[in-house]
JSON list of C-alpha atoms in Angstrom, two decimals:
[
{"chain": "A", "resi": 192, "resn": "MET", "atom": "CA", "xyz": [-60.77, -37.80, 61.34]},
{"chain": "A", "resi": 193, "resn": "SER", "atom": "CA", "xyz": [-62.40, -34.43, 60.90]},
{"chain": "A", "resi": 194, "resn": "GLU", "atom": "CA", "xyz": [-64.08, -32.63, 58.06]},
{"chain": "A", "resi": 195, "resn": "GLU", "atom": "CA", "xyz": [-61.22, -30.13, 58.02]},
{"chain": "A", "resi": 196, "resn": "ILE", "atom": "CA", "xyz": [-58.73, -32.90, 57.25]},
{"chain": "A", "resi": 197, "resn": "LEU", "atom": "CA", "xyz": [-60.97, -34.18, 54.47]},
{"chain": "A", "resi": 198, "resn": "LYS", "atom": "CA", "xyz": [-61.29, -30.65, 53.03]},
{"chain": "A", "resi": 199, "resn": "SER", "atom": "CA", "xyz": [-57.52, -30.23, 53.15]},
{"chain": "A", "resi": 200, "resn": "ASN", "atom": "CA", "xyz": [-57.07, -33.53, 51.31]},
{"chain": "A", "resi": 201, "resn": "PHE", "atom": "CA", "xyz": [-59.70, -32.47, 48.76]},
{"chain": "A", "resi": 202, "resn": "LYS", "atom": "CA", "xyz": [-57.90, -29.20, 48.04]},
{"chain": "A", "resi": 203, "resn": "GLU", "atom": "CA", "xyz": [-54.58, -30.98, 47.61]},
{"chain": "A", "resi": 204, "resn": "TYR", "atom": "CA", "xyz": [-56.00, -33.58, 45.22]},
{"chain": "A", "resi": 205, "resn": "TYR", "atom": "CA", "xyz": [-57.95, -31.00, 43.22]},
{"chain": "A", "resi": 206, "resn": "GLN", "atom": "CA", "xyz": [-54.98, -28.64, 42.95]},
{"chain": "A", "resi": 207, "resn": "THR", "atom": "CA", "xyz": [-52.70, -31.48, 41.83]},
{"chain": "A", "resi": 208, "resn": "GLY", "atom": "CA", "xyz": [-55.35, -32.49, 39.28]},
{"chain": "A", "resi": 209, "resn": "LEU", "atom": "CA", "xyz": [-55.41, -28.95, 37.89]},
{"chain": "A", "resi": 210, "resn": "GLU", "atom": "CA", "xyz": [-51.62, -28.90, 37.62]},
{"chain": "A", "resi": 211, "resn": "SER", "atom": "CA", "xyz": [-51.56, -32.30, 35.87]},
{"chain": "A", "resi": 212, "resn": "LEU", "atom": "CA", "xyz": [-54.31, -31.18, 33.50]},
{"chain": "A", "resi": 213, "resn": "LYS", "atom": "CA", "xyz": [-52.37, -28.00, 32.68]},
{"chain": "A", "resi": 214, "resn": "ASN", "atom": "CA", "xyz": [-49.35, -30.18, 31.82]},
{"chain": "A", "resi": 215, "resn": "LYS", "atom": "CA", "xyz": [-51.51, -32.52, 29.71]},
{"chain": "A", "resi": 216, "resn": "HIS", "atom": "CA", "xyz": [-50.83, -35.46, 32.04]},
{"chain": "A", "resi": 217, "resn": "TYR", "atom": "CA", "xyz": [-54.38, -36.71, 31.60]},
{"chain": "A", "resi": 218, "resn": "ASN", "atom": "CA", "xyz": [-54.15, -40.00, 33.51]},
{"chain": "A", "resi": 219, "resn": "SER", "atom": "CA", "xyz": [-52.53, -38.27, 36.46]},
{"chain": "A", "resi": 220, "resn": "ALA", "atom": "CA", "xyz": [-55.17, -35.54, 36.33]},
{"chain": "A", "resi": 221, "resn": "ALA", "atom": "CA", "xyz": [-57.93, -38.17, 36.25]},
{"chain": "A", "resi": 222, "resn": "ASN", "atom": "CA", "xyz": [-56.42, -39.94, 39.26]},
{"chain": "A", "resi": 223, "resn": "GLU", "atom": "CA", "xyz": [-56.23, -36.76, 41.29]},
{"chain": "A", "resi": 224, "resn": "PHE", "atom": "CA", "xyz": [-59.67, -35.50, 40.27]},
{"chain": "A", "resi": 225, "resn": "PHE", "atom": "CA", "xyz": [-61.19, -38.87, 41.14]},
{"chain": "A", "resi": 226, "resn": "LYS", "atom": "CA", "xyz": [-59.50, -38.81, 44.55]},
{"chain": "A", "resi": 227, "resn": "ALA", "atom": "CA", "xyz": [-60.91, -35.31, 45.01]},
{"chain": "A", "resi": 228, "resn": "PHE", "atom": "CA", "xyz": [-64.36, -36.60, 44.05]},
{"chain": "A", "resi": 229, "resn": "ILE", "atom": "CA", "xyz": [-64.14, -39.53, 46.45]},
{"chain": "A", "resi": 230, "resn": "THR", "atom": "CA", "xyz": [-63.04, -37.20, 49.23]},
{"chain": "A", "resi": 231, "resn": "LEU", "atom": "CA", "xyz": [-66.12, -35.08, 48.59]},
{"chain": "A", "resi": 232, "resn": "CYS", "atom": "CA", "xyz": [-68.24, -38.23, 48.79]},
{"chain": "A", "resi": 233, "resn": "ASP", "atom": "CA", "xyz": [-66.62, -38.97, 52.12]},
{"chain": "A", "resi": 234, "resn": "ILE", "atom": "CA", "xyz": [-67.38, -35.45, 53.35]},
{"chain": "A", "resi": 235, "resn": "ALA", "atom": "CA", "xyz": [-71.06, -35.93, 52.46]},
{"chain": "A", "resi": 236, "resn": "ILE", "atom": "CA", "xyz": [-71.09, -39.27, 54.28]},
{"chain": "A", "resi": 237, "resn": "TYR", "atom": "CA", "xyz": [-69.26, -37.84, 57.28]},
{"chain": "A", "resi": 238, "resn": "ARG", "atom": "CA", "xyz": [-71.64, -34.90, 57.55]},
{"chain": "A", "resi": 239, "resn": "LYS", "atom": "CA", "xyz": [-74.72, -37.11, 57.52]},
{"chain": "A", "resi": 240, "resn": "LEU", "atom": "CA", "xyz": [-73.57, -40.30, 59.26]},
{"chain": "A", "resi": 241, "resn": "LYS", "atom": "CA", "xyz": [-70.47, -39.22, 61.23]},
{"chain": "A", "resi": 242, "resn": "MET", "atom": "CA", "xyz": [-68.53, -42.15, 59.80]},
{"chain": "A", "resi": 243, "resn": "LEU", "atom": "CA", "xyz": [-66.21, -42.88, 56.88]},
{"chain": "A", "resi": 244, "resn": "PRO", "atom": "CA", "xyz": [-66.30, -45.81, 54.48]},
{"chain": "A", "resi": 245, "resn": "GLU", "atom": "CA", "xyz": [-63.56, -48.44, 54.58]},
{"chain": "A", "resi": 246, "resn": "ASP", "atom": "CA", "xyz": [-63.20, -48.85, 50.80]},
{"chain": "A", "resi": 247, "resn": "HIS", "atom": "CA", "xyz": [-64.92, -48.27, 47.45]},
{"chain": "A", "resi": 248, "resn": "GLY", "atom": "CA", "xyz": [-67.39, -51.10, 47.99]},
{"chain": "A", "resi": 249, "resn": "ASP", "atom": "CA", "xyz": [-68.42, -49.73, 51.37]},
{"chain": "A", "resi": 250, "resn": "ARG", "atom": "CA", "xyz": [-68.64, -46.21, 49.91]},
{"chain": "A", "resi": 251, "resn": "PHE", "atom": "CA", "xyz": [-70.82, -47.40, 46.99]},
{"chain": "A", "resi": 252, "resn": "ALA", "atom": "CA", "xyz": [-73.22, -49.12, 49.40]},
{"chain": "A", "resi": 253, "resn": "ILE", "atom": "CA", "xyz": [-73.49, -46.07, 51.68]},
{"chain": "A", "resi": 254, "resn": "LEU", "atom": "CA", "xyz": [-73.96, -43.67, 48.76]},
{"chain": "A", "resi": 255, "resn": "LYS", "atom": "CA", "xyz": [-76.56, -45.89, 47.08]},
{"chain": "A", "resi": 256, "resn": "ILE", "atom": "CA", "xyz": [-78.75, -45.82, 50.19]},
{"chain": "A", "resi": 257, "resn": "ASN", "atom": "CA", "xyz": [-78.12, -42.32, 51.51]},
{"chain": "A", "resi": 258, "resn": "PHE", "atom": "CA", "xyz": [-77.10, -40.26, 48.45]},
{"chain": "A", "resi": 259, "resn": "PRO", "atom": "CA", "xyz": [-78.58, -41.85, 45.30]},
{"chain": "A", "resi": 260, "resn": "GLU", "atom": "CA", "xyz": [-77.70, -38.88, 43.03]},
{"chain": "A", "resi": 261, "resn": "ILE", "atom": "CA", "xyz": [-74.09, -38.84, 44.16]},
{"chain": "A", "resi": 262, "resn": "TYR", "atom": "CA", "xyz": [-74.00, -42.63, 43.82]},
{"chain": "A", "resi": 263, "resn": "LYS", "atom": "CA", "xyz": [-75.02, -42.43, 40.13]},
{"chain": "A", "resi": 264, "resn": "THR", "atom": "CA", "xyz": [-72.26, -39.93, 39.45]},
{"chain": "A", "resi": 265, "resn": "ASP", "atom": "CA", "xyz": [-69.73, -41.97, 41.44]},
{"chain": "A", "resi": 266, "resn": "ILE", "atom": "CA", "xyz": [-70.39, -45.17, 39.48]},
{"chain": "A", "resi": 267, "resn": "TYR", "atom": "CA", "xyz": [-70.17, -43.29, 36.17]},
{"chain": "A", "resi": 268, "resn": "LEU", "atom": "CA", "xyz": [-66.89, -41.56, 37.07]},
{"chain": "A", "resi": 269, "resn": "PHE", "atom": "CA", "xyz": [-65.42, -44.72, 38.61]},
{"chain": "A", "resi": 270, "resn": "ASP", "atom": "CA", "xyz": [-65.84, -46.46, 35.24]},
{"chain": "A", "resi": 271, "resn": "ILE", "atom": "CA", "xyz": [-63.91, -43.66, 33.52]},
{"chain": "A", "resi": 272, "resn": "TYR", "atom": "CA", "xyz": [-61.24, -43.60, 36.25]},
{"chain": "A", "resi": 273, "resn": "ARG", "atom": "CA", "xyz": [-60.66, -47.36, 36.00]},
{"chain": "A", "resi": 274, "resn": "LYS", "atom": "CA", "xyz": [-59.54, -46.90, 32.39]},
{"chain": "A", "resi": 275, "resn": "THR", "atom": "CA", "xyz": [-56.37, -45.30, 33.75]},
{"chain": "A", "resi": 276, "resn": "TYR", "atom": "CA", "xyz": [-55.22, -48.76, 34.85]},
{"chain": "A", "resi": 277, "resn": "LYS", "atom": "CA", "xyz": [-54.65, -49.88, 31.25]},
{"chain": "A", "resi": 278, "resn": "LEU", "atom": "CA", "xyz": [-55.42, -47.04, 28.84]},
{"chain": "A", "resi": 279, "resn": "ARG", "atom": "CA", "xyz": [-54.66, -43.39, 28.21]},
{"chain": "A", "resi": 280, "resn": "LEU", "atom": "CA", "xyz": [-57.55, -41.04, 28.95]},
{"chain": "A", "resi": 281, "resn": "SER", "atom": "CA", "xyz": [-58.58, -38.20, 26.68]},
{"chain": "A", "resi": 282, "resn": "LEU", "atom": "CA", "xyz": [-59.03, -34.61, 27.71]},
{"chain": "A", "resi": 283, "resn": "ASP", "atom": "CA", "xyz": [-62.80, -35.10, 27.38]},
{"chain": "A", "resi": 284, "resn": "GLU", "atom": "CA", "xyz": [-62.78, -38.01, 29.82]},
{"chain": "A", "resi": 285, "resn": "VAL", "atom": "CA", "xyz": [-60.70, -36.08, 32.34]},
{"chain": "A", "resi": 286, "resn": "LYS", "atom": "CA", "xyz": [-63.07, -33.11, 32.04]},
{"chain": "A", "resi": 287, "resn": "LYS", "atom": "CA", "xyz": [-66.01, -35.41, 32.86]},
{"chain": "A", "resi": 288, "resn": "ILE", "atom": "CA", "xyz": [-64.34, -36.35, 36.13]},
{"chain": "A", "resi": 289, "resn": "GLN", "atom": "CA", "xyz": [-63.46, -32.72, 36.87]},
{"chain": "A", "resi": 290, "resn": "ASN", "atom": "CA", "xyz": [-67.06, -31.67, 36.14]},
{"chain": "A", "resi": 291, "resn": "GLY", "atom": "CA", "xyz": [-68.27, -34.33, 38.58]},
{"chain": "A", "resi": 292, "resn": "VAL", "atom": "CA", "xyz": [-66.02, -32.80, 41.22]},
{"chain": "A", "resi": 293, "resn": "VAL", "atom": "CA", "xyz": [-67.38, -29.32, 40.56]},
{"chain": "A", "resi": 294, "resn": "LYS", "atom": "CA", "xyz": [-70.98, -30.60, 40.66]},
{"chain": "A", "resi": 295, "resn": "ILE", "atom": "CA", "xyz": [-70.67, -32.31, 44.04]},
{"chain": "A", "resi": 296, "resn": "SER", "atom": "CA", "xyz": [-68.54, -29.51, 45.51]},
{"chain": "A", "resi": 297, "resn": "LYS", "atom": "CA", "xyz": [-71.39, -27.09, 44.80]},
{"chain": "A", "resi": 298, "resn": "LEU", "atom": "CA", "xyz": [-73.85, -29.44, 46.53]},
{"chain": "A", "resi": 299, "resn": "LEU", "atom": "CA", "xyz": [-71.60, -29.47, 49.58]},
{"chain": "A", "resi": 300, "resn": "GLY", "atom": "CA", "xyz": [-70.71, -25.77, 49.51]},
{"chain": "A", "resi": 301, "resn": "ILE", "atom": "CA", "xyz": [-67.00, -26.43, 49.02]},
{"chain": "A", "resi": 302, "resn": "GLU", "atom": "CA", "xyz": [-64.97, -24.07, 46.83]},
{"chain": "A", "resi": 303, "resn": "THR", "atom": "CA", "xyz": [-63.13, -25.36, 43.73]},
{"chain": "A", "resi": 304, "resn": "ASN", "atom": "CA", "xyz": [-61.66, -22.02, 42.66]},
{"chain": "A", "resi": 305, "resn": "LEU", "atom": "CA", "xyz": [-58.31, -22.61, 44.35]}
]
């Protein structure tokens, strides 16, 4: 795995999220934006530790220790994202996830203007 692959995945997820948002498919947009966010988390982890988490639990533990600010955002957005399992998300909720993506992308120097 390389950072370039992660960046490529990020761009795909973010672009698909934008397209879903444009079409008012809010749950799909939330899913894609959250995957984009998680991929950014993985980039941060990879840059610092040269490893990737196995799952969300592993990622939470690594972020909590090594990236406490990102961890706080991740937990908050994960709670919103999990609503997609049973509920319909609002535009406001989707925008919160998208804003989280933009926030962390700036920290990592990764472009979101695709």
